[in-house]
Amino acid sequence: MKATTSGRTTLLADVGGTNARFALLIDGTLCAKAHMSVKDYATFQQALAAYLGISAKAGGPDHAILAASGVVQNGGCALTNNSWVIDAEELRRTYGLSTVRLINDFEAVAWALPRLGPNSLLQLGGQQRLPGAPLAAIGPGTGLGMAISIPHAGGHIVLSSEGGHSTIASGSLREDAVIEHLRQRFGHVSAERVLSGAGLENLHDAVATIDRAALPKRRATDITRAAADGTCTTSRSAVDMFCGMLGSVAGNLALALNARGGIFIGGGILRHMPDYLAASQFRQRFEEKGRLQKFLESIPAYLILDDDAAFVGLRHLMEVEGLG
């Protein structure tokens, strides 16, 4: 299926553990955006076929650039938090595409960072970005994504990261107890085990167990809603701990990368509760690094408010590399 338009048509996709978002870029204009639930399709190929069927009037793609939530190797990606597998060469052959580019989803977010304006960001403390310094993205969603954008004379170098799977550290005796509880369940307790949708559920279960609160298991959306409404002290405690631990991990990332260009928080969990995050211990924990506290006080952190940040990044990458 080829485009009927006179110019080129490029398929853009942002594929996460829970949702897949598609759009067509036709002559530089973003069209036919669609949001699809991963659980509704057994494979990525089925979801893509459904999307292309829905968007047929817009014309089929000549090129594709896809962001996926997992490790990308040799043009393929087995997604970390669902059973989908994406193979760039298979897609190229199936749809007769001229080019297919597959990258990590937070690599796409990192490509977007230089192009996110004030209306797309909520600043969470700190001062101004230092021009020419590294920028880092971190995002709790279905998993915990990380990536870095490093400015240089020719533009930006973007590096993906699997830092979400690094070991989580405690910031208090209560967090010690929570991590020990999770260690009995998982063995290794990574940052993603607590800073993701499933991670928030893990925190809620651990807090309930430690506090001997007889509560049913709750989904992440129910936990955040109950925390924001003030209707459940366990949910409030779990979300407060989530925000604090995110601050610690984000501060560690800023130190490790010297990211004085700013730390940018993506992912779908906190975008819907910006006021809660701003009022939490996130910033305090971000800066609590002993002798390096003054260094971190100047580094701005931002919550990304733009739902299309990954698409912004994919378009930037297209321009930089002349894709399509």
Short mmCIF file of C-alpha atoms in Angstrom, two decimals:
data_model
loop_
_atom_site.label_atom_id
_atom_site.label_comp_id
_atom_site.label_asym_id
_atom_site.label_seq_id
_atom_site.Cartn_x
_atom_site.Cartn_y
_atom_site.Cartn_z
CA MET A 1 0.00 0.00 0.00
CA LYS A 2 1.68 3.19 -1.19
CA ALA A 3 0.91 6.82 -0.61
CA THR A 4 -1.34 8.60 -3.04
CA THR A 5 0.06 12.00 -2.14
CA SER A 6 2.68 13.71 -4.30
CA GLY A 7 5.22 13.95 -1.48
CA ARG A 8 6.70 11.39 0.85
CA THR A 9 4.78 9.73 3.64
CA THR A 10 6.54 8.45 6.74
CA LEU A 11 5.04 6.22 9.40
CA LEU A 12 5.86 7.31 12.96
CA ALA A 13 5.25 5.00 15.91
CA ASP A 14 5.82 5.25 19.66
CA VAL A 15 5.39 1.75 21.03
CA GLY A 16 5.32 1.23 24.79
CA GLY A 17 4.48 -1.59 27.12
CA THR A 18 0.83 -0.56 27.44
CA ASN A 19 0.02 1.68 24.49
CA ALA A 20 1.10 2.16 20.90
CA ARG A 21 0.73 5.51 19.18
CA PHE A 22 0.89 5.90 15.41
CA ALA A 23 0.87 8.83 13.01
CA LEU A 24 1.68 9.57 9.39
CA LEU A 25 3.98 12.43 8.48
CA ILE A 26 2.81 13.59 5.05
CA ASP A 27 4.83 16.36 3.39
CA GLY A 28 5.90 17.54 6.83
CA THR A 29 2.41 17.52 8.37
CA LEU A 30 1.45 15.09 11.15
CA CYS A 31 -1.75 13.28 10.21
CA ALA A 32 -3.95 10.34 11.15
CA LYS A 33 -2.81 10.07 14.76
CA ALA A 34 -4.11 7.01 16.60
CA HIS A 35 -3.71 5.61 20.11
CA MET A 36 -4.03 1.84 20.43
CA SER A 37 -3.97 -0.47 23.46
CA VAL A 38 -1.31 -3.19 23.33
CA LYS A 39 -3.61 -5.70 25.05
CA ASP A 40 -6.02 -5.54 22.11
CA TYR A 41 -3.49 -7.07 19.69
CA ALA A 42 -1.41 -10.22 19.92
CA THR A 43 1.46 -8.76 17.89
CA PHE A 44 2.83 -5.43 16.75
CA GLN A 45 2.15 -6.47 13.16
CA GLN A 46 -1.56 -6.87 13.94
CA ALA A 47 -1.73 -3.43 15.55
CA LEU A 48 0.11 -1.84 12.63
CA ALA A 49 -2.15 -3.54 10.09
CA ALA A 50 -5.20 -2.27 11.98
CA TYR A 51 -3.80 1.25 12.06
CA LEU A 52 -2.92 1.29 8.35
CA GLY A 53 -6.41 0.03 7.58
CA ILE A 54 -7.95 2.87 9.59
CA SER A 55 -5.64 5.47 8.02
CA ALA A 56 -5.87 4.17 4.45
CA LYS A 57 -7.45 7.36 3.18
CA ALA A 58 -4.32 9.26 4.19
CA GLY A 59 -2.20 7.00 2.00
CA GLY A 60 0.31 4.30 2.92
CA PRO A 61 3.86 5.04 4.06
CA ASP A 62 7.04 5.02 1.99
CA HIS A 63 9.27 5.15 5.07
CA ALA A 64 9.00 4.33 8.78
CA ILE A 65 10.72 5.47 11.93
CA LEU A 66 9.67 3.65 15.08
CA ALA A 67 10.42 4.05 18.80
CA ALA A 68 10.03 0.95 20.97
CA SER A 69 10.32 0.38 24.72
CA GLY A 70 13.12 -2.16 24.83
CA VAL A 71 16.68 -2.88 23.80
CA VAL A 72 17.15 -2.41 20.05
CA GLN A 73 19.71 -4.73 18.49
CA ASN A 74 20.39 -5.51 14.83
CA GLY A 75 17.22 -3.77 13.72
CA GLY A 76 14.99 -5.69 16.11
CA CYS A 77 13.37 -5.17 19.50
CA ALA A 78 11.66 -7.59 21.87
CA LEU A 79 9.72 -5.18 24.06
CA THR A 80 10.63 -5.37 27.73
CA ASN A 81 7.15 -5.19 29.23
CA ASN A 82 4.98 -7.05 26.73
CA SER A 83 5.31 -9.92 24.26
CA TRP A 84 5.55 -7.85 21.08
CA VAL A 85 8.57 -8.14 18.80
CA ILE A 86 9.40 -5.56 16.13
CA ASP A 87 11.68 -6.44 13.22
CA ALA A 88 12.64 -3.57 10.94
CA GLU A 89 13.61 -5.73 7.96
CA GLU A 90 10.38 -7.74 8.18
CA LEU A 91 8.36 -4.52 8.14
CA ARG A 92 10.34 -3.19 5.19
CA ARG A 93 9.62 -6.32 3.14
CA THR A 94 5.97 -6.64 4.20
CA TYR A 95 5.01 -3.08 3.35
CA GLY A 96 7.52 -2.35 0.59
CA LEU A 97 9.04 0.49 2.57
CA SER A 98 12.12 2.24 1.28
CA THR A 99 13.59 2.70 4.78
CA VAL A 100 12.76 1.56 8.29
CA ARG A 101 14.52 2.96 11.35
CA LEU A 102 13.97 1.47 14.81
CA ILE A 103 15.19 3.15 18.04
CA ASN A 104 14.53 2.95 21.78
CA ASP A 105 11.49 4.95 22.91
CA PHE A 106 13.41 7.15 25.31
CA GLU A 107 16.02 7.79 22.66
CA ALA A 108 13.13 9.41 20.77
CA VAL A 109 12.28 11.53 23.84
CA ALA A 110 15.92 12.61 24.12
CA TRP A 111 15.88 13.74 20.50
CA ALA A 112 12.88 15.92 21.38
CA LEU A 113 14.49 17.72 24.33
CA PRO A 114 16.12 20.61 22.42
CA ARG A 115 12.78 21.32 20.72
CA LEU A 116 10.42 21.34 23.70
CA GLY A 117 9.27 24.88 24.38
CA PRO A 118 8.06 26.45 27.64
CA ASN A 119 4.44 25.45 26.99
CA SER A 120 5.49 21.79 26.85
CA LEU A 121 7.32 21.83 30.17
CA LEU A 122 6.64 22.40 33.86
CA GLN A 123 9.81 23.45 35.70
CA LEU A 124 10.38 21.71 39.02
CA GLY A 125 12.96 23.87 40.72
CA GLY A 126 16.51 24.71 39.79
CA GLN A 127 17.72 27.65 37.75
CA GLN A 128 18.35 28.02 34.02
CA ARG A 129 19.75 25.37 31.71
CA LEU A 130 23.46 25.65 31.05
CA PRO A 131 23.92 26.02 27.26
CA GLY A 132 26.04 23.27 25.76
CA ALA A 133 25.63 20.94 28.75
CA PRO A 134 24.10 17.44 28.54
CA LEU A 135 20.33 17.00 28.85
CA ALA A 136 18.87 13.81 30.32
CA ALA A 137 15.43 12.23 30.05
CA ILE A 138 13.91 9.86 32.60
CA GLY A 139 10.39 8.55 32.53
CA PRO A 140 8.27 6.22 34.64
CA GLY A 141 5.59 4.57 32.53
CA THR A 142 5.07 0.88 31.89
CA GLY A 143 8.84 0.71 32.50
CA LEU A 144 11.47 3.29 33.47
CA GLY A 145 13.15 4.87 30.47
CA MET A 146 16.37 6.89 30.39
CA ALA A 147 18.37 8.60 27.67
CA ILE A 148 20.83 11.48 27.24
CA SER A 149 21.27 14.23 24.67
CA ILE A 150 24.77 15.66 24.36
CA PRO A 151 25.16 18.94 22.45
CA HIS A 152 28.13 19.34 20.13
CA ALA A 153 29.16 21.65 17.29
CA GLY A 154 27.13 19.73 14.72
CA GLY A 155 23.95 19.37 16.79
CA HIS A 156 23.26 16.64 19.35
CA ILE A 157 24.43 13.11 20.05
CA VAL A 158 21.73 10.95 21.64
CA LEU A 159 22.52 7.86 23.70
CA SER A 160 19.91 5.38 24.90
CA SER A 161 20.24 3.80 28.34
CA GLU A 162 19.01 0.81 30.31
CA GLY A 163 19.64 2.67 33.57
CA GLY A 164 16.10 1.92 34.71
CA HIS A 165 17.32 -1.57 35.55
CA SER A 166 20.08 -0.35 37.86
CA THR A 167 19.73 -1.11 41.57
CA ILE A 168 17.43 1.19 43.54
CA ALA A 169 18.86 2.84 46.65
CA SER A 170 16.98 3.71 49.81
CA GLY A 171 16.67 7.18 51.28
CA SER A 172 15.12 6.29 54.66
CA LEU A 173 14.49 3.47 57.11
CA ARG A 174 10.96 3.10 55.74
CA GLU A 175 12.30 2.73 52.22
CA ASP A 176 14.80 0.19 53.61
CA ALA A 177 11.84 -1.88 54.78
CA VAL A 178 10.02 -1.54 51.46
CA ILE A 179 13.07 -2.53 49.43
CA GLU A 180 13.75 -5.49 51.72
CA HIS A 181 10.14 -6.62 51.25
CA LEU A 182 10.52 -6.37 47.47
CA ARG A 183 13.88 -8.12 47.60
CA GLN A 184 12.17 -11.16 49.11
CA ARG A 185 9.84 -11.17 46.11
CA PHE A 186 12.14 -10.24 43.23
CA GLY A 187 15.70 -10.78 44.38
CA HIS A 188 17.23 -7.81 42.60
CA VAL A 189 15.21 -4.62 43.10
CA SER A 190 15.83 -2.24 40.24
CA ALA A 191 14.66 1.34 39.93
CA GLU A 192 12.01 0.13 37.48
CA ARG A 193 10.60 -2.22 40.15
CA VAL A 194 9.37 0.87 42.01
CA LEU A 195 9.38 3.67 39.42
CA SER A 196 6.87 2.45 36.83
CA GLY A 197 3.19 1.57 36.71
CA ALA A 198 3.87 -1.91 38.04
CA GLY A 199 6.42 -0.37 40.40
CA LEU A 200 3.81 1.88 41.98
CA GLU A 201 1.65 -1.20 42.52
CA ASN A 202 4.68 -2.90 44.13
CA LEU A 203 5.13 0.07 46.46
CA HIS A 204 1.46 0.03 47.39
CA ASP A 205 1.54 -3.70 48.18
CA ALA A 206 4.75 -3.35 50.21
CA VAL A 207 3.49 -0.38 52.23
CA ALA A 208 0.18 -2.16 52.94
CA THR A 209 2.04 -5.27 54.11
CA ILE A 210 4.48 -3.35 56.31
CA ASP A 211 1.66 -1.28 57.83
CA ARG A 212 -0.52 -4.39 58.20
CA ALA A 213 -3.30 -2.72 56.26
CA ALA A 214 -5.80 -5.23 54.87
CA LEU A 215 -6.26 -3.79 51.39
CA PRO A 216 -6.97 -5.38 48.02
CA LYS A 217 -4.41 -5.10 45.25
CA ARG A 218 -4.87 -1.92 43.26
CA ARG A 219 -3.94 -0.85 39.77
CA ALA A 220 -1.61 2.12 39.35
CA THR A 221 -4.39 4.37 38.04
CA ASP A 222 -6.51 3.63 41.10
CA ILE A 223 -3.56 4.28 43.41
CA THR A 224 -2.78 7.68 41.91
CA ARG A 225 -6.46 8.64 41.94
CA ALA A 226 -6.89 7.65 45.59
CA ALA A 227 -3.69 9.50 46.52
CA ALA A 228 -4.77 12.67 44.77
CA ASP A 229 -8.29 12.48 46.26
CA GLY A 230 -6.92 11.78 49.73
CA THR A 231 -9.23 8.77 50.10
CA CYS A 232 -6.54 6.19 50.94
CA THR A 233 -3.56 6.78 53.22
CA THR A 234 -1.72 3.74 51.85
CA SER A 235 -2.07 5.01 48.28
CA ARG A 236 -0.93 8.45 49.40
CA SER A 237 2.09 6.95 51.14
CA ALA A 238 2.97 4.88 48.05
CA VAL A 239 2.73 7.84 45.66
CA ASP A 240 4.69 10.08 48.04
CA MET A 241 7.43 7.43 48.20
CA PHE A 242 7.31 7.10 44.41
CA CYS A 243 7.89 10.84 43.94
CA GLY A 244 10.68 10.92 46.51
CA MET A 245 12.51 7.93 45.06
CA LEU A 246 12.16 9.39 41.57
CA GLY A 247 13.83 12.55 42.86
CA SER A 248 16.75 10.52 44.21
CA VAL A 249 17.18 8.57 40.97
CA ALA A 250 16.88 11.72 38.85
CA GLY A 251 19.49 13.46 41.02
CA ASN A 252 21.81 10.47 40.61
CA LEU A 253 21.33 10.69 36.86
CA ALA A 254 22.15 14.40 36.88
CA LEU A 255 25.36 13.71 38.81
CA ALA A 256 26.41 10.74 36.67
CA LEU A 257 25.95 12.65 33.41
CA ASN A 258 26.78 16.19 34.57
CA ALA A 259 23.39 17.04 33.08
CA ARG A 260 23.42 20.77 33.71
CA GLY A 261 21.28 21.20 30.60
CA GLY A 262 18.38 19.85 32.66
CA ILE A 263 16.62 16.68 33.71
CA PHE A 264 13.36 16.01 31.84
CA ILE A 265 10.68 13.69 33.22
CA GLY A 266 8.53 11.87 30.69
CA GLY A 267 6.32 8.82 30.88
CA GLY A 268 2.59 8.72 31.31
CA ILE A 269 2.16 8.45 35.07
CA LEU A 270 3.10 11.91 36.33
CA ARG A 271 1.96 13.95 33.34
CA HIS A 272 -1.58 13.71 34.71
CA MET A 273 -0.68 14.87 38.23
CA PRO A 274 1.78 17.77 37.81
CA ASP A 275 0.66 19.66 40.92
CA TYR A 276 1.12 16.58 43.08
CA LEU A 277 4.65 16.06 41.79
CA ALA A 278 5.53 19.73 42.27
CA ALA A 279 4.35 19.63 45.90
CA SER A 280 6.07 16.32 46.67
CA GLN A 281 9.56 15.62 47.99
CA PHE A 282 10.83 15.16 44.43
CA ARG A 283 12.95 18.32 44.38
CA GLN A 284 14.22 17.92 47.94
CA ARG A 285 15.36 14.37 47.22
CA PHE A 286 16.81 15.45 43.87
CA GLU A 287 19.15 17.86 45.68
CA GLU A 288 19.95 15.77 48.78
CA LYS A 289 23.40 14.62 47.69
CA GLY A 290 25.57 15.74 50.60
CA ARG A 291 28.58 17.80 49.47
CA LEU A 292 27.13 18.10 45.93
CA GLN A 293 23.83 19.65 47.03
CA LYS A 294 24.82 23.14 45.86
CA PHE A 295 25.81 21.70 42.49
CA LEU A 296 22.36 20.11 42.07
CA GLU A 297 20.44 23.14 43.31
CA SER A 298 21.23 24.94 40.05
CA ILE A 299 20.16 22.11 37.72
CA PRO A 300 16.58 22.54 36.47
CA ALA A 301 14.18 19.62 36.30
CA TYR A 302 11.13 19.63 34.06
CA LEU A 303 7.99 17.56 33.71
CA ILE A 304 7.24 16.98 30.02
CA LEU A 305 3.60 17.91 29.38
CA ASP A 306 3.57 17.22 25.63
CA ASP A 307 1.86 13.92 24.74
CA ASP A 308 3.62 14.02 21.36
CA ALA A 309 7.18 14.38 22.69
CA ALA A 310 8.27 11.10 21.08
CA PHE A 311 6.91 12.23 17.70
CA VAL A 312 8.76 15.54 18.10
CA GLY A 313 11.93 13.55 18.67
CA LEU A 314 11.36 11.20 15.74
CA ARG A 315 10.87 14.17 13.42
CA HIS A 316 14.07 15.76 14.72
CA LEU A 317 15.99 12.55 14.11
CA MET A 318 14.58 12.35 10.57
CA GLU A 319 15.90 15.81 9.83
CA VAL A 320 19.31 15.16 11.38
CA GLU A 321 19.91 11.88 9.59
CA GLY A 322 18.02 12.65 6.39
CA LEU A 323 15.77 9.64 6.93
CA GLY A 324 13.08 9.04 4.39
#
